[in-house]
Amino acid sequence: GQINCGYYLDELDEDNGAIVIVPGSHRAPFRPPEGHPRFPEEKRVFARPGQAVMFDGCLYHRGAANRSSVRRRVCLMCYQTAWMKSREPFDGPFAQKIRETGTDQQKMLMGAIEKW
């Protein structure tokens, strides 16, 4: 599994886009639908600066729209076992360069894990 952690530098409220989660969805046998659908049982999570929010990485989640003039800064971290390949593709230009030219450890951290 994977644990996601958001460490909030700014307040997370209704106006600047709370985290929207669907309780129990981490047990669903399929991935969430594409886009940002709404679910009847979804909940909003708010945070103050300096607070961390942790949740199962398989929990359906999204950020609500920031409809304010206030920024919403967060430091996001994902924790998972080193031997498990991430579900995220990490396919931006920096990640691709690291997978091509980085050290073995850097390549592993960017998802370039050989099949066993």
mmCIF file of C-alpha atoms in Angstrom:
data_model
loop_
_atom_site.group_PDB
_atom_site.id
_atom_site.type_symbol
_atom_site.label_atom_id
_atom_site.label_comp_id
_atom_site.label_asym_id
_atom_site.label_seq_id
_atom_site.Cartn_x
_atom_site.Cartn_y
_atom_site.Cartn_z
ATOM 1 C CA GLY A 1 0.000 0.000 0.000
ATOM 2 C CA GLN A 2 0.848 3.664 -0.034
ATOM 3 C CA ILE A 3 0.306 6.392 2.552
ATOM 4 C CA ASN A 4 -0.122 9.972 1.319
ATOM 5 C CA CYS A 5 0.762 12.887 3.573
ATOM 6 C CA GLY A 6 0.034 16.548 2.900
ATOM 7 C CA TYR A 7 1.841 19.042 5.150
ATOM 8 C CA TYR A 8 -0.048 22.320 4.782
ATOM 9 C CA LEU A 9 1.786 25.640 4.629
ATOM 10 C CA ASP A 10 -1.423 27.625 4.102
ATOM 11 C CA GLU A 11 -4.911 27.197 5.499
ATOM 12 C CA LEU A 12 -7.091 24.762 3.617
ATOM 13 C CA ASP A 13 -10.702 25.927 3.729
ATOM 14 C CA GLU A 14 -13.953 25.828 1.773
ATOM 15 C CA ASP A 15 -12.995 28.774 -0.446
ATOM 16 C CA ASN A 16 -9.442 27.843 -1.444
ATOM 17 C CA GLY A 17 -10.114 24.179 -2.073
ATOM 18 C CA ALA A 18 -10.332 21.572 0.642
ATOM 19 C CA ILE A 19 -9.315 17.960 0.051
ATOM 20 C CA VAL A 20 -12.309 15.883 -1.028
ATOM 21 C CA ILE A 21 -12.239 12.206 -0.007
ATOM 22 C CA VAL A 22 -14.641 9.295 -0.409
ATOM 23 C CA PRO A 23 -14.625 7.286 2.850
ATOM 24 C CA GLY A 24 -14.129 3.542 2.333
ATOM 25 C CA SER A 25 -13.215 3.904 -1.345
ATOM 26 C CA HIS A 26 -9.728 2.477 -0.720
ATOM 27 C CA ARG A 27 -11.452 -0.928 -0.549
ATOM 28 C CA ALA A 28 -13.037 -0.569 -4.012
ATOM 29 C CA PRO A 29 -11.849 -3.258 -6.470
ATOM 30 C CA PHE A 30 -11.381 -0.703 -9.279
ATOM 31 C CA ARG A 31 -9.780 2.688 -9.925
ATOM 32 C CA PRO A 32 -11.883 5.862 -9.717
ATOM 33 C CA PRO A 33 -13.492 7.155 -12.906
ATOM 34 C CA GLU A 34 -11.567 9.700 -15.014
ATOM 35 C CA GLY A 35 -12.066 13.388 -14.316
ATOM 36 C CA HIS A 36 -13.360 14.774 -11.052
ATOM 37 C CA PRO A 37 -16.713 13.089 -10.483
ATOM 38 C CA ARG A 38 -18.746 13.781 -7.379
ATOM 39 C CA PHE A 39 -19.774 10.992 -5.018
ATOM 40 C CA PRO A 40 -22.776 11.257 -2.659
ATOM 41 C CA GLU A 41 -20.713 10.132 0.341
ATOM 42 C CA GLU A 42 -17.706 12.428 -0.228
ATOM 43 C CA LYS A 43 -16.332 14.501 2.665
ATOM 44 C CA ARG A 44 -14.182 17.641 2.738
ATOM 45 C CA VAL A 45 -11.022 17.791 4.837
ATOM 46 C CA PHE A 46 -9.741 21.141 6.120
ATOM 47 C CA ALA A 47 -6.354 21.985 7.655
ATOM 48 C CA ARG A 48 -4.523 24.871 9.310
ATOM 49 C CA PRO A 49 -0.924 25.859 8.506
ATOM 50 C CA GLY A 50 1.461 23.339 10.074
ATOM 51 C CA GLN A 51 -1.028 20.488 10.119
ATOM 52 C CA ALA A 52 -0.496 17.224 8.261
ATOM 53 C CA VAL A 53 -3.238 15.133 6.679
ATOM 54 C CA MET A 54 -2.464 11.443 6.087
ATOM 55 C CA PHE A 55 -4.579 8.902 4.232
ATOM 56 C CA ASP A 56 -4.392 5.623 2.326
ATOM 57 C CA GLY A 57 -3.115 6.325 -1.193
ATOM 58 C CA CYS A 58 -5.902 4.184 -2.683
ATOM 59 C CA LEU A 59 -8.606 6.364 -1.111
ATOM 60 C CA TYR A 60 -10.441 8.294 -3.838
ATOM 61 C CA HIS A 61 -9.329 11.877 -3.314
ATOM 62 C CA ARG A 62 -8.992 15.197 -5.118
ATOM 63 C CA GLY A 63 -8.449 18.846 -4.398
ATOM 64 C CA ALA A 64 -11.530 21.045 -4.665
ATOM 65 C CA ALA A 65 -11.255 24.137 -6.865
ATOM 66 C CA ASN A 66 -9.504 27.168 -5.384
ATOM 67 C CA ARG A 67 -12.142 29.873 -5.814
ATOM 68 C CA SER A 68 -10.313 32.455 -3.713
ATOM 69 C CA SER A 69 -7.439 34.856 -4.286
ATOM 70 C CA VAL A 70 -5.471 33.048 -1.560
ATOM 71 C CA ARG A 71 -2.795 30.506 -2.428
ATOM 72 C CA ARG A 72 -2.914 26.920 -1.232
ATOM 73 C CA ARG A 73 0.613 25.608 -0.632
ATOM 74 C CA VAL A 74 1.261 22.071 0.510
ATOM 75 C CA CYS A 75 4.226 19.713 0.703
ATOM 76 C CA LEU A 76 3.011 16.310 -0.514
ATOM 77 C CA MET A 77 4.780 13.085 0.405
ATOM 78 C CA CYS A 78 3.928 9.506 -0.501
ATOM 79 C CA TYR A 79 5.256 6.603 1.531
ATOM 80 C CA GLN A 80 5.380 3.042 0.250
ATOM 81 C CA THR A 81 7.628 0.028 0.507
ATOM 82 C CA ALA A 82 10.807 0.346 -1.547
ATOM 83 C CA TRP A 83 10.214 -2.893 -3.460
ATOM 84 C CA MET A 84 6.754 -1.844 -4.681
ATOM 85 C CA LYS A 85 6.592 0.051 -7.975
ATOM 86 C CA SER A 86 4.536 3.216 -7.704
ATOM 87 C CA ARG A 87 1.151 3.564 -9.397
ATOM 88 C CA GLU A 88 2.209 7.075 -10.489
ATOM 89 C CA PRO A 89 3.997 7.232 -13.857
ATOM 90 C CA PHE A 90 6.580 9.930 -12.940
ATOM 91 C CA ASP A 91 6.903 10.743 -16.629
ATOM 92 C CA GLY A 92 7.853 14.427 -16.611
ATOM 93 C CA PRO A 93 11.131 15.569 -18.251
ATOM 94 C CA PHE A 94 13.101 15.602 -14.979
ATOM 95 C CA ALA A 95 11.959 12.097 -14.055
ATOM 96 C CA GLN A 96 12.814 10.796 -17.533
ATOM 97 C CA LYS A 97 16.320 12.285 -17.330
ATOM 98 C CA ILE A 98 16.929 10.700 -13.910
ATOM 99 C CA ARG A 99 15.746 7.299 -15.183
ATOM 100 C CA GLU A 100 18.176 7.568 -18.108
ATOM 101 C CA THR A 101 21.268 9.051 -16.432
ATOM 102 C CA GLY A 102 20.810 8.823 -12.654
ATOM 103 C CA THR A 103 22.428 6.495 -10.150
ATOM 104 C CA ASP A 104 20.814 3.107 -9.537
ATOM 105 C CA GLN A 105 19.221 4.461 -6.354
ATOM 106 C CA GLN A 106 17.849 7.551 -8.147
ATOM 107 C CA LYS A 107 16.472 5.364 -10.933
ATOM 108 C CA MET A 108 14.753 3.138 -8.377
ATOM 109 C CA LEU A 109 13.217 6.152 -6.611
ATOM 110 C CA MET A 110 11.828 7.394 -9.935
ATOM 111 C CA GLY A 111 10.115 4.088 -10.681
ATOM 112 C CA ALA A 112 12.689 2.423 -12.944
ATOM 113 C CA ILE A 113 12.493 -0.973 -11.256
ATOM 114 C CA GLU A 114 13.370 -4.044 -13.268
ATOM 115 C CA LYS A 115 10.842 -6.863 -13.321
ATOM 116 C CA TRP A 116 11.826 -9.802 -11.155
#
